[in-house]
Coordinates of C-alpha atoms and ligand atoms in Angstrom, one line a residue:
X1 CA 0.1 0.0 0.1
X2 CA 1.3 3.4 -0.8
X3 CA 2.6 5.6 2.2
X4 CA 1.5 9.0 2.9
X5 CA 3.8 11.9 2.8
X6 CA 3.8 12.4 6.5
X7 CA 4.9 8.5 6.7
X8 CA 7.5 9.0 4.3
X9 CA 8.7 12.0 5.9
X10 CA 9.4 10.0 9.2
X11 CA 11.8 7.8 7.3
X12 CA 14.0 10.8 5.8
X13 CA 17.0 12.0 7.5
X14 CA 15.0 15.4 8.5
X15 CA 18.1 17.5 7.9
X16 CA 16.6 19.8 5.1
X17 CA 19.7 19.9 3.3
X18 CA 18.2 20.5 0.0
X19 CA 20.6 18.1 -2.0
X20 CA 17.3 16.5 -3.3
X21 CA 16.4 19.8 -5.0
X22 CA 13.5 20.4 -2.6
X23 CA 13.6 23.0 0.2
X24 CA 12.9 20.7 3.0
X25 CA 12.7 16.8 3.7
X26 CA 8.9 17.3 4.1
X27 CA 8.5 19.0 0.6
X28 CA 10.4 16.0 -0.8
X29 CA 8.1 13.5 1.1
X30 CA 5.1 14.9 -0.1
X31 CA 6.5 14.9 -3.7
X32 CA 7.3 11.3 -3.2
X33 CA 3.9 10.3 -2.0
X34 CA 2.3 12.0 -5.0
X35 CA 4.9 9.8 -7.5
X36 CA 6.5 12.9 -8.7
X37 CA 10.0 12.4 -7.4
X38 CA 12.5 9.6 -7.2
X39 CA 13.8 8.5 -3.7
X40 CA 17.4 8.2 -5.2
X41 CA 17.7 12.0 -5.3
X42 CA 18.2 12.0 -1.5
X43 CA 21.9 10.9 -1.2
X44 CA 21.5 10.4 2.6
X45 CA 18.5 8.2 2.9
X46 CA 19.2 4.6 4.7
X47 CA 19.0 1.5 2.8
X48 CA 16.6 0.4 5.4
X49 CA 14.2 3.4 4.8
X50 CA 14.6 2.5 1.2
X51 CA 13.4 -0.9 1.8
X52 CA 10.6 0.2 3.9
X53 CA 9.4 2.7 1.5
X54 CA 9.0 -0.1 -1.1
X55 CA 6.6 0.8 -3.8
X56 CA 6.1 4.4 -2.6
X57 CA 9.9 4.9 -3.1
X58 CA 9.8 3.5 -6.7
X59 CA 10.0 5.9 -9.4
X60 CA 6.6 6.3 -11.2
X61 CA 8.2 5.4 -14.7
X62 CA 11.0 2.9 -14.2
X63 CA 14.4 3.9 -15.2
X64 CA 17.0 1.6 -16.9
X65 CA 19.7 1.9 -19.8
X66 CA 19.3 0.9 -23.2
X67 CA 22.5 -0.7 -24.1
X68 CA 25.7 -1.0 -22.0
X69 CA 29.0 1.1 -21.8
X70 CA 29.7 4.9 -21.9
X71 CA 27.1 5.4 -24.6
X72 CA 24.3 3.5 -23.0
X73 CA 21.1 5.6 -23.0
X74 CA 19.2 6.0 -19.9
X75 CA 15.5 5.7 -20.4
X76 CA 12.5 6.5 -18.3
X77 CA 12.7 8.2 -14.9
X78 CA 10.4 11.0 -16.0
X79 CA 8.5 12.8 -13.3
X80 CA 6.5 15.5 -15.2
X81 CA 3.9 15.7 -17.9
X82 CA 4.9 19.1 -19.1
X83 CA 8.3 20.6 -19.3
X84 CA 7.6 23.7 -18.1
X85 CA 6.7 21.9 -14.7
X86 CA 10.1 20.9 -14.0
X87 CA 12.1 19.3 -17.1
X88 CA 12.4 16.2 -19.1
X89 CA 15.5 14.2 -17.9
X90 CA 16.2 11.3 -20.6
X91 CA 16.1 12.3 -24.1
X92 CA 14.5 9.7 -26.3
X93 CA 16.8 7.4 -28.3
X94 CA 16.6 7.3 -32.0
X95 CA 17.0 3.8 -33.7
X96 CA 17.3 2.7 -37.2
X97 CA 15.7 -0.5 -38.1
X98 CA 17.7 -3.0 -40.3
X99 CA 16.5 -6.1 -41.8
X100 CA 18.7 -9.1 -41.1
X101 CA 18.7 -9.8 -45.0
X102 CA 19.3 -6.4 -46.2
X103 CA 22.3 -6.3 -48.7
X104 CA 23.4 -2.6 -47.2
X105 CA 23.3 -4.0 -43.8
X106 CA 26.9 -3.3 -43.1
X107 CA 26.8 0.2 -44.8
X108 CA 23.7 1.1 -42.7
X109 CA 25.4 0.0 -39.5
X110 CA 28.5 2.2 -40.4
X111 CA 26.2 5.2 -41.2
X112 CA 24.8 4.8 -37.7
X113 CA 28.1 4.5 -36.1
X114 CA 29.3 7.6 -37.9
X115 CA 26.0 9.7 -37.3
X116 CA 27.4 11.8 -34.4
X117 CA 27.2 15.5 -34.7
X118 CA 28.1 18.2 -32.4
X119 CA 25.2 21.0 -31.9
X120 CA 25.7 23.8 -29.5
X121 CA 28.4 22.0 -27.4
X122 CA 26.4 18.6 -27.2
X123 CA 27.2 15.3 -29.0
X124 CA 23.9 14.2 -30.8
X125 CA 23.6 10.7 -32.4
X126 CA 21.5 7.8 -33.7
X127 CA 21.7 6.0 -30.5
X128 CA 20.6 2.3 -31.4
X129 CA 20.0 -0.3 -34.3
X130 CA 16.8 -2.5 -34.2
X131 CA 17.7 -5.6 -36.3
X132 CA 14.6 -7.3 -37.8
X133 CA 14.2 -10.9 -38.2
X134 CA 13.2 -10.9 -41.7
X135 CA 14.9 -13.8 -43.1
X136 CA 13.3 -16.3 -41.0
X137 CA 16.7 -18.0 -40.6
X138 CA 18.0 -18.0 -37.2
X139 CA 21.6 -18.5 -38.2
X140 CA 21.4 -15.8 -40.5
X141 CA 19.9 -13.6 -37.9
X142 CA 22.7 -14.2 -35.3
X143 CA 25.3 -13.6 -37.9
X144 CA 23.6 -10.3 -38.9
X145 CA 23.3 -9.1 -35.2
X146 CA 27.0 -9.9 -34.7
X147 CA 28.0 -8.1 -37.8
X148 CA 26.0 -4.9 -36.9
X149 CA 27.5 -5.2 -33.3
X150 CA 30.9 -5.2 -34.7
X151 CA 30.4 -2.4 -37.2
X152 CA 28.6 -0.2 -34.7
X153 CA 30.5 -0.8 -31.5
X154 CA 29.2 1.8 -29.4
X155 CA 25.5 1.6 -30.5
X156 CA 22.8 -0.1 -28.5
X157 CA 21.1 -3.0 -30.0
X158 CA 17.3 -3.9 -30.2
X159 CA 16.5 -7.5 -31.4
X160 CA 13.2 -7.1 -33.4
X161 CA 12.3 -10.5 -33.4
X162 CA 9.3 -12.4 -31.9
X163 CA 10.9 -16.1 -32.3
X164 CA 12.0 -16.9 -28.9
X165 CA 14.5 -19.5 -30.2
X166 CA 16.2 -17.1 -32.9
X167 CA 16.4 -14.3 -30.1
X168 CA 17.9 -16.6 -27.5
X169 CA 20.8 -17.5 -30.0
X170 CA 21.2 -13.6 -30.9
X171 CA 21.2 -12.4 -27.2
X172 CA 23.9 -14.9 -26.3
X173 CA 26.0 -13.5 -29.2
X174 CA 25.9 -9.9 -28.0
X175 CA 24.9 -10.2 -24.5
X176 CA 27.6 -7.9 -22.9
X177 CA 25.8 -5.1 -25.3
X178 CA 22.7 -5.7 -23.0
X179 CA 20.4 -5.7 -26.2
X180 CA 16.7 -5.0 -25.7
X181 CA 14.4 -7.8 -26.9
X182 CA 11.4 -6.8 -29.1
X183 CA 9.0 -8.3 -28.2
X184 CA 7.0 -10.3 -25.9
X185 CA 3.5 -10.7 -26.9
X186 CA 0.4 -12.6 -25.2
X187 CA 1.5 -15.8 -27.4
X188 CA 5.2 -15.9 -26.4
X189 CA 5.4 -14.2 -23.2
X190 CA 6.6 -17.1 -21.2
X191 CA 9.5 -18.0 -23.4
X192 CA 10.7 -14.4 -24.1
X193 CA 10.5 -13.5 -20.4
X194 CA 12.6 -16.6 -19.6
X195 CA 15.3 -15.6 -22.3
X196 CA 15.2 -11.9 -20.8
X197 CA 15.5 -13.0 -17.1
X198 CA 18.2 -15.7 -17.8
X199 CA 20.5 -13.1 -19.7
X200 CA 19.6 -10.1 -17.6
X201 CA 18.3 -7.7 -20.5
X202 CA 15.3 -5.6 -20.9
X203 CA 12.3 -6.8 -22.7
X204 CA 9.6 -4.9 -24.7
X205 CA 5.9 -6.0 -24.0
X206 CA 3.9 -5.5 -27.0
X207 CA 0.1 -5.8 -27.0
X208 CA -2.9 -4.0 -28.9
X209 CA -4.1 -1.3 -26.7
X210 CA -3.5 -0.3 -23.0
X211 CA -5.6 -2.7 -21.2
X212 CA -3.9 -5.8 -22.8
X213 CA -0.5 -4.0 -22.4
X214 CA -1.2 -3.6 -18.8
X215 CA -2.1 -7.2 -18.3
X216 CA 0.9 -8.2 -20.3
X217 CA 3.5 -6.2 -18.3
X218 CA 1.9 -7.8 -15.1
X219 CA 2.2 -11.0 -16.4
X220 CA 6.1 -10.5 -17.4
X221 CA 6.7 -8.9 -14.3
X222 CA 5.3 -11.9 -12.5
X223 CA 7.8 -13.9 -14.5
X224 CA 10.8 -12.1 -12.9
X225 CA 11.5 -9.6 -15.6
X226 CA 11.9 -6.1 -14.0
X227 CA 13.1 -3.8 -17.0
X228 CA 10.2 -3.5 -19.3
X229 CA 9.4 -1.3 -22.4
X230 CA 5.9 -0.6 -23.5
X231 CA 4.7 -1.0 -27.1
X232 CA 0.9 -0.3 -27.3
X233 CA 0.7 -1.1 -31.1
X234 CA 0.3 2.6 -31.7
X235 CA 0.9 3.2 -35.4
X236 CA -0.6 6.5 -36.5
X237 CA 0.4 10.0 -35.2
X238 CA -3.0 10.2 -33.5
X239 CA -2.6 6.7 -31.8
X240 CA 0.9 7.6 -30.6
X241 CA -0.4 10.9 -29.0
X242 CA -3.3 9.2 -27.4
X243 CA -1.6 6.1 -26.0
X244 CA 1.7 7.7 -25.0
X245 CA -0.1 10.5 -23.2
X246 CA -2.4 7.9 -21.3
X247 CA 0.6 5.9 -20.5
X248 CA 2.2 9.1 -19.0
X249 CA -0.8 10.2 -17.2
X250 CA -1.6 6.9 -15.7
X251 CA 1.9 6.5 -14.5
X252 CA 2.4 10.0 -12.9
X253 CA -1.2 10.9 -11.9
X254 CA -2.6 7.5 -11.0
X255 CA 0.6 5.8 -9.9
X256 CA -0.6 2.9 -12.2
X257 CA 2.5 0.6 -12.0
X258 CA 1.5 -1.7 -15.0
X259 CA 2.2 1.4 -17.4
X260 CA 5.2 2.9 -15.3
X261 CA 7.7 2.1 -18.0
X262 CA 9.4 3.6 -21.0
X263 CA 7.8 3.6 -24.4
X264 CA 9.0 2.4 -27.9
X265 CA 7.4 3.6 -31.0
X266 CA 8.1 1.9 -34.3
X267 CA 7.3 4.6 -37.0
X268 CA 8.6 2.8 -40.1
X269 CA 7.3 4.4 -43.3
X270 CA 8.2 4.4 -47.1
X271 CA 7.9 8.2 -47.3
X272 CA 10.8 10.0 -45.3
X273 CA 9.0 13.2 -44.8
X274 CA 6.1 11.2 -43.3
X275 CA 8.4 9.1 -41.2
X276 CA 10.2 12.2 -39.9
X277 CA 6.9 13.9 -39.1
X278 CA 5.3 10.8 -37.0
X279 CA 8.8 10.4 -35.4
X280 CA 8.9 14.0 -34.3
X281 CA 5.2 13.3 -32.8
X282 CA 6.6 10.4 -31.1
X283 CA 9.7 12.5 -29.5
X284 CA 7.4 15.3 -28.5
X285 CA 4.8 12.9 -26.9
X286 CA 7.0 10.9 -24.4
X287 CA 8.4 8.4 -26.4
X288 CA 11.8 6.7 -24.9
X289 CA 12.8 5.0 -28.2
X290 CA 11.6 6.0 -31.7
X291 CA 12.4 3.5 -34.6
X292 CA 12.9 4.7 -38.0
X293 CA 13.5 2.7 -41.3
X294 CA 16.0 5.0 -42.7
X295 CA 18.3 7.9 -41.8
X296 CA 19.8 10.6 -43.6
X297 CA 21.7 13.8 -42.6
X298 CA 18.7 16.1 -43.0
X299 CA 16.3 13.9 -41.0
X300 CA 18.9 13.3 -38.1
X301 CA 19.3 17.1 -38.0
X302 CA 15.6 17.5 -37.8
X303 CA 15.1 14.9 -35.0
X304 CA 18.3 15.7 -33.2
X305 CA 17.3 19.5 -32.9
X306 CA 13.8 18.7 -31.7
X307 CA 14.9 16.4 -29.1
X308 CA 17.6 18.5 -27.8
X309 CA 15.1 21.4 -27.6
X310 CA 12.7 19.5 -25.6
X311 CA 15.2 17.8 -23.3
X312 CA 16.9 21.0 -22.1
X313 CA 15.7 22.8 -18.9
X314 CA 13.4 25.6 -19.8
X315 CA 14.2 27.4 -16.7
X316 CA 18.0 27.2 -17.5
X317 CA 19.3 28.9 -20.7
X318 CA 22.1 26.9 -22.4
X319 CA 25.1 28.9 -21.9
X320 CA 28.9 29.1 -22.7
X321 CA 31.8 30.0 -20.5
X322 CA 32.5 33.9 -20.3
X323 CA 36.0 34.5 -21.9
X324 CA 37.8 35.6 -25.1
X325 CA 37.7 32.7 -27.8
X326 CA 40.4 32.6 -30.3
X327 CA 39.1 31.3 -33.5
X328 CA 41.9 30.6 -36.2
X329 CA 45.2 32.0 -35.1
X330 CA 44.6 35.7 -34.5
X331 CA 47.7 37.7 -34.5
X332 CA 47.7 41.0 -32.4
X333 CA 46.0 43.1 -35.2
X334 CA 42.9 40.3 -35.6
X335 CA 39.5 41.5 -35.4
X336 CA 37.8 41.7 -32.0
X337 CA 34.0 40.9 -31.9
X338 CA 31.8 40.7 -28.8
X339 CA 28.6 38.6 -28.0
X340 CA 26.5 37.1 -25.4
X341 CA 27.0 33.7 -23.6
X342 CA 23.6 32.1 -24.9
X343 CA 24.9 28.8 -26.6
X344 CA 23.2 29.3 -29.8
X345 CA 24.6 32.7 -30.2
X346 CA 27.9 31.6 -29.6
X347 CA 28.0 28.6 -32.0
X348 CA 26.2 30.7 -34.7
X349 CA 28.5 33.6 -34.5
X350 CA 31.7 31.6 -34.0
X351 CA 30.7 29.4 -36.9
X352 CA 30.3 32.2 -39.2
X353 CA 33.8 33.7 -38.0
X354 CA 35.3 30.4 -38.8
X355 CA 33.5 30.2 -42.3
X356 CA 35.2 33.8 -43.2
X357 CA 38.5 32.2 -42.6
X358 CA 39.7 35.6 -41.1
X359 CA 41.4 34.6 -37.7
X360 CA 39.6 36.7 -35.1
X361 CA 38.8 37.0 -31.3
X362 CA 35.2 36.6 -30.0
X363 CA 34.5 38.0 -26.4
X364 CA 31.9 36.3 -25.0
X365 CA 30.3 38.0 -22.0
X366 CA 28.0 36.4 -19.3
X367 CA 24.7 37.6 -19.8
X368 CA 23.1 34.6 -17.9
X369 CA 22.6 32.6 -21.2
X370 CA 20.4 35.3 -23.0
X371 CA 20.6 36.1 -26.7
X372 CA 21.9 39.6 -27.7
X373 CA 18.7 41.6 -27.9
X374 CA 17.0 39.9 -25.0
X375 CA 20.2 40.6 -22.8
X376 CA 20.2 44.1 -24.1
X377 CA 16.4 44.5 -23.2
X378 CA 17.0 43.1 -19.8
X379 CA 19.8 45.6 -18.9
X380 CA 22.6 42.9 -19.0
X381 CA 24.3 43.7 -22.2
X382 CA 24.5 47.3 -21.8
X383 CA 27.5 49.8 -22.6
X384 CA 28.5 50.2 -19.0
X385 CA 28.5 46.3 -18.5
X386 CA 30.2 45.8 -21.9
X387 CA 33.0 48.3 -20.7
X388 CA 33.5 46.8 -17.5
X389 CA 34.0 43.3 -19.0
X390 CA 36.4 44.5 -21.8
X391 CA 38.3 46.6 -19.3
X392 CA 38.7 43.8 -16.8
X393 CA 39.3 40.7 -19.1
X394 CA 42.7 42.0 -20.0
X395 CA 42.1 41.7 -23.8
X396 CA 43.6 45.4 -24.2
X397 CA 47.1 43.9 -23.4
X398 CA 46.7 41.3 -26.3
X399 CA 45.7 43.5 -29.3
X400 CA 47.7 46.0 -31.2
X401 CA 44.8 48.1 -32.2
X402 CA 41.9 49.0 -29.5
X403 CA 38.6 48.2 -31.7
X404 CA 35.6 46.3 -30.7
X405 CA 33.1 45.1 -33.1
X406 CA 29.6 45.0 -31.4
X407 CA 26.5 43.1 -32.9
X408 CA 24.5 45.4 -35.4
X409 CA 21.5 44.6 -33.2
X410 CA 22.8 46.9 -30.5
X411 CA 24.3 49.6 -32.9
X412 CA 22.5 52.1 -30.3
X413 CA 25.2 51.3 -27.8
X414 CA 28.3 52.5 -29.9
X415 CA 28.2 56.0 -28.7
X416 CA 28.0 55.2 -25.0
X417 CA 30.4 52.6 -25.2
X418 CA 33.0 54.8 -26.9
X419 CA 32.6 57.3 -24.0
X420 CA 33.0 54.7 -21.3
X421 CA 35.8 52.8 -23.0
X422 CA 38.5 55.3 -23.3
X423 CA 40.9 54.8 -26.1
X424 CA 38.7 52.2 -28.0
X425 CA 37.2 52.4 -31.5
X426 CA 33.7 50.9 -31.5
X427 CA 32.6 49.4 -35.0
X428 CA 29.2 48.2 -35.6
X429 CA 29.2 44.7 -37.0
X430 CA 26.3 42.9 -39.1
X431 CA 23.0 42.6 -37.7
X432 CA 22.8 39.1 -38.5
X433 CA 25.5 36.4 -38.3
X434 CA 25.3 35.1 -41.7
X435 CA 26.7 38.5 -42.9
X436 CA 29.8 38.1 -40.8
X437 CA 32.0 36.6 -43.6
X438 CA 31.3 39.2 -45.9
X439 CA 31.9 41.9 -43.2
X440 CA 35.2 40.3 -42.0
X441 CA 36.6 39.8 -45.4
X442 CA 35.8 43.2 -46.5
X443 CA 37.7 45.0 -43.9
Ligands
LIG1 FE1 16.1 15.8 3.3 FE2 17.4 14.1 1.9 FE3 16.4 16.1 0.6 FE4 18.4 16.4 2.3 S1 18.5 15.3 0.3 S2 16.4 17.7 2.1 S3 18.0 14.9 3.8 S4 15.1 14.6 1.8

């Protein structure tokens, strides 16, 4: 039986140390009782208390890893329905489905392995490969799984195979990679649960609709499998929104344990634009793994960007460190530009400076992660503050001519800046970053 907030409070250390992110132990206990927090957030709670808390201490959505090693993807563990309430914590994995009899299997696996890109300082990649048992030949399937594991050594593996004998051989071949088995159904649940339990790997429960799915997860759990992923059979974008929302609501608002697991959505379509659209819906609506039938640079970029934007903390702007960045190998007479420390601003401006091939310095000023115009409007990127930063950062000793190029959007600051920064010439740069190469080359 679930414990009340007060009962849970009695089991906590009662030091109000705030390490859990809540102001008091009582506030944390109340949130735990509502299923909106995870007991592991308190580093000082005793093992004995954890055991006593039992079901009340279990996170509302079970959390575990897809794959093994450094690049394993953590799934589940979400505690809110909407990202403005707190934040979404574990970005959904993107997986490519490859048939075991696909002639381009090796090439596709290599494409996944090299899919990583750097966007605003974060590494983004296709995280997993779903190997589909299309040949009907278990030896061929096992060989394909091994080959894919070899070609994409850091990538998680999903065994898309409902034949328990074929899946068992494949699991054993790549056991160290902790493959996810897709899937247990009403028909094969006992056999699949046995394979998952014996090899300590997670298992997808696949059923048509949420009622049948709840019954299936209870059955699988009863057979000894703890790490379960949900497949409700949702195929269309509408079904994905409906099912995934109901699953998240049931887990968080009703503490309904049979649906308290991460969700997988296969969105395979022949039309790449339609597939990308449905994958976007799944990413936006609570999917933990989205499986697509093909990847390409444009599609990856769309899905990575959407995922990254949803899984950043809306209350904490992404920022880079305040300092003078050297781009190229700037000499003493190289141009000096200034901008704010909003990550996206920094990466766009520095990217355009690099495109210009003109070695330059970029002074990045801490404006609490706000973009140029927002920081200016908020009084954080003013003439007085810029002058103070430039005077204190020591850049005057590194340059042969004291000239500072400010963003065109704050051209209005140039006069006041020249007054405050004695001996400096203030030049107004372009309004938009994409005009920077022409501007720098034309100087
Ligand atoms: Fe209390 Fe633990 Fe939170 Fe500290 S971390 S305030 S001890 S619940």
